[in-house]
mmCIF file of C-alpha atoms in Angstrom:
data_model
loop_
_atom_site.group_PDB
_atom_site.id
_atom_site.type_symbol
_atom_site.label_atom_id
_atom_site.label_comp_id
_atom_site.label_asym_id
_atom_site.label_seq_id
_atom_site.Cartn_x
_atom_site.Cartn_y
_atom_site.Cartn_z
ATOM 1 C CA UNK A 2 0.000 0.000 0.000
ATOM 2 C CA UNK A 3 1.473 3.538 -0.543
ATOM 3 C CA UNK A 4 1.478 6.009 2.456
ATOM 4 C CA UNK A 5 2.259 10.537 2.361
ATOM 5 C CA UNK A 6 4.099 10.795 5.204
ATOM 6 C CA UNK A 7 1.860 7.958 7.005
ATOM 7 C CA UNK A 8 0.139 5.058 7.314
ATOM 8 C CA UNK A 9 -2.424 4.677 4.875
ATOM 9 C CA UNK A 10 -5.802 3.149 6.028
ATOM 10 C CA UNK A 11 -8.110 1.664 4.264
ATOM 11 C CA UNK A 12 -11.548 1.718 4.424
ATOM 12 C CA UNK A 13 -12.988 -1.229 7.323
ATOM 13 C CA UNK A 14 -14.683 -2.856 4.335
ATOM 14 C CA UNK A 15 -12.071 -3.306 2.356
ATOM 15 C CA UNK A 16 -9.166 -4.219 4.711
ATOM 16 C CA UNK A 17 -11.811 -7.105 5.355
ATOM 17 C CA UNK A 18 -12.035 -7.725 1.967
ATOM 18 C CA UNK A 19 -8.508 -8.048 1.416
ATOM 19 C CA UNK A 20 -8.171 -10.756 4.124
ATOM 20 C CA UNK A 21 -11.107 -12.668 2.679
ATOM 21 C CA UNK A 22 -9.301 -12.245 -0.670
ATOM 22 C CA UNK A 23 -6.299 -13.673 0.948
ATOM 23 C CA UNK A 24 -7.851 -16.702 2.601
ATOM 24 C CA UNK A 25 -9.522 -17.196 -0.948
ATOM 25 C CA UNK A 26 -5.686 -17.069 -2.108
ATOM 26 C CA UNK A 27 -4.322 -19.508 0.201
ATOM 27 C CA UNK A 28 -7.272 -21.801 0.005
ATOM 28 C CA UNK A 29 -8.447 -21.741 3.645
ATOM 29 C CA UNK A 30 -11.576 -20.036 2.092
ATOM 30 C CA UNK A 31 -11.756 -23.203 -0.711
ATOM 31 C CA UNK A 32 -13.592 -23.627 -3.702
ATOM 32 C CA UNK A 33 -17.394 -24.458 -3.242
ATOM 33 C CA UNK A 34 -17.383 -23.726 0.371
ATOM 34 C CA UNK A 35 -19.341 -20.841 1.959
ATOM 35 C CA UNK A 36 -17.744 -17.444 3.528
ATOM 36 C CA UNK A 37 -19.042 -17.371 7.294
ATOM 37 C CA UNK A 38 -22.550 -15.465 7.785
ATOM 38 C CA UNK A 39 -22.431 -11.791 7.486
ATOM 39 C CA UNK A 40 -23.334 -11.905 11.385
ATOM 40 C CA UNK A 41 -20.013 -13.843 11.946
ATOM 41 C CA UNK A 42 -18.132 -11.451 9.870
ATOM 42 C CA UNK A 43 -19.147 -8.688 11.738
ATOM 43 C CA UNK A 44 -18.205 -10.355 14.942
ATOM 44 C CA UNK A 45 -14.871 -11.467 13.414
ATOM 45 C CA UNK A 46 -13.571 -8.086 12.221
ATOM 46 C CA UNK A 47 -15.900 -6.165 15.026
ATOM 47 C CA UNK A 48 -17.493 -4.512 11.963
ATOM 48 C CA UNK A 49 -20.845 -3.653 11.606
ATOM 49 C CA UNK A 50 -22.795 -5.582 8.836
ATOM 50 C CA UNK A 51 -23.097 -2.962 6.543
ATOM 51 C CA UNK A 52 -19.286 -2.568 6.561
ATOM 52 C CA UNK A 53 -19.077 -6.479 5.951
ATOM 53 C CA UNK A 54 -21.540 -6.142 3.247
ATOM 54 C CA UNK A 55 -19.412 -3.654 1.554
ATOM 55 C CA UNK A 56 -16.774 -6.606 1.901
ATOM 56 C CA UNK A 57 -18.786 -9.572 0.459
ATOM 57 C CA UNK A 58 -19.773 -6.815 -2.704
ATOM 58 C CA UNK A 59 -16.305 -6.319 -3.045
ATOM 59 C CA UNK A 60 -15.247 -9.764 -3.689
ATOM 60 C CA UNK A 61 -18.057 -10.556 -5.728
ATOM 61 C CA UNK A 62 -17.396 -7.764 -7.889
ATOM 62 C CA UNK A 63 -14.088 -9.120 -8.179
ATOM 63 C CA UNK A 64 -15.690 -12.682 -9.222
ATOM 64 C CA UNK A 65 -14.366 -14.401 -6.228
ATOM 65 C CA UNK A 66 -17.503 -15.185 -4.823
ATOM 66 C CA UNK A 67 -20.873 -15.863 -5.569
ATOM 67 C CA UNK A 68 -24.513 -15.322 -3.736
ATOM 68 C CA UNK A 69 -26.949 -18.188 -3.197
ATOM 69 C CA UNK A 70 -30.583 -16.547 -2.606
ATOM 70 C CA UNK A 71 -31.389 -18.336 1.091
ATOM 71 C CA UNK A 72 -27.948 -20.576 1.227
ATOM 72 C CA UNK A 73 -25.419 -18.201 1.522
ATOM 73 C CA UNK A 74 -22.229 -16.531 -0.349
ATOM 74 C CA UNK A 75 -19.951 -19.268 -1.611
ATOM 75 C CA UNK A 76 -16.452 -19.051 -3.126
ATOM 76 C CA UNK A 77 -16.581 -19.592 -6.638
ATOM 77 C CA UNK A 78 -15.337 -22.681 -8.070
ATOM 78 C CA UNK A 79 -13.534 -20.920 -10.774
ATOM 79 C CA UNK A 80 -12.187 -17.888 -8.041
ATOM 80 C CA UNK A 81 -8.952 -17.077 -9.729
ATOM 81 C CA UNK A 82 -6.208 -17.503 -7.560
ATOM 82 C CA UNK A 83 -4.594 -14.025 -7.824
ATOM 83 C CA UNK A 84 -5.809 -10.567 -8.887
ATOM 84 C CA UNK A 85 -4.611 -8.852 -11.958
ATOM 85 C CA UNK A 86 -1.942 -6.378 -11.087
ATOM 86 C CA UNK A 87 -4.624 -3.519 -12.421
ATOM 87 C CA UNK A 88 -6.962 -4.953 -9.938
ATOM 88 C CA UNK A 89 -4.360 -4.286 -7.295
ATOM 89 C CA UNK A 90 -3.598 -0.613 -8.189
ATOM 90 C CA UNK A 91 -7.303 -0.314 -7.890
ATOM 91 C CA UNK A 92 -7.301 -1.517 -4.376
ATOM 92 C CA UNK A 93 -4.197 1.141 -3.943
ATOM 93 C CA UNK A 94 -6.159 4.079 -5.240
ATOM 94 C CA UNK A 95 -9.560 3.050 -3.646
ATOM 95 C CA UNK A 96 -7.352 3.414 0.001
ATOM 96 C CA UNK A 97 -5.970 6.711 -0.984
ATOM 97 C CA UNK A 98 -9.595 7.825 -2.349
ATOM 98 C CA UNK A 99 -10.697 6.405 1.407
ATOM 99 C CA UNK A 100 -8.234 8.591 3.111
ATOM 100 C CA UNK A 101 -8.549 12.031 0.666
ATOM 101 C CA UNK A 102 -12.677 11.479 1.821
ATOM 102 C CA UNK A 103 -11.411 11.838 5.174
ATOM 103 C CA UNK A 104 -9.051 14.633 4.882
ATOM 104 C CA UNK A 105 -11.071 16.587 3.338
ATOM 105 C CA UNK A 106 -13.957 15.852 6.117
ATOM 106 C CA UNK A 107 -11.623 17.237 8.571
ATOM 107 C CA UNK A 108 -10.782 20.689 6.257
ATOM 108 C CA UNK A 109 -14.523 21.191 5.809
ATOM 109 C CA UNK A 110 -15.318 20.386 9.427
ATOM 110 C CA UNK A 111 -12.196 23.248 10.617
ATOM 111 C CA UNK A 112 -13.724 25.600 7.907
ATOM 112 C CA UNK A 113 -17.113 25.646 9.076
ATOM 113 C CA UNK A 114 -15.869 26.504 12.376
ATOM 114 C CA UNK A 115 -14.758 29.300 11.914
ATOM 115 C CA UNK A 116 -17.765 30.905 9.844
#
């Protein structure tokens, strides 16, 4: 990840994305099988849902997973193993996009206080 003169945080939903992306990776999250219910996700990553929702979309924008109506989100069969390196600058850019948002909440926020 690139950092300015920092650390550079992501947003919650997709540092959890990028460890489900991982365990996809490494094949503790295998083929055919199901992620863990968005309630045990949140209680995992002490995230709220909507944050691990944001997660799940993530991956299966990606292609890595795939939704069930009523069974569940399963890893694809067919989850490629790695992500294109463009996929990974996107990832890069979505963080710094994440932390701009932020800095610019805190200008706004200083400006308004003192009008």
């Amino acid at each position: 990840m690139i950092s300015f003169g920092g650390a550079l945080k992501a947003h919650p939903g997709l540092q959890i994305a990028d460890d489900l992306r991982e365990q996809i990776r490494r094949g503790t999250l295998a083929p055919g099988n199901p992620l863990p219910s968005t309630t045990q996700l949140a209680t995992t990553y002490e995230a709220s849902l909507s944050v691990v929702k944001l997660a799940v979309g993530v991956l299966r924008n990606e292609g890595l997973v795939i939704g069930q109506h009523g069974k569940g989100v399963f890893v694809r069969d067919d989850a490629a193993p790695a992500l294109p390196p463009a996929a990974e600058e996107l990832a890069e850019m979505r963080a710094m996009l994440w932390d701009l948002s932020q800095r610019l909440e805190r200008v706004e926020s200083r400006l308004a206080e003192r009008e």
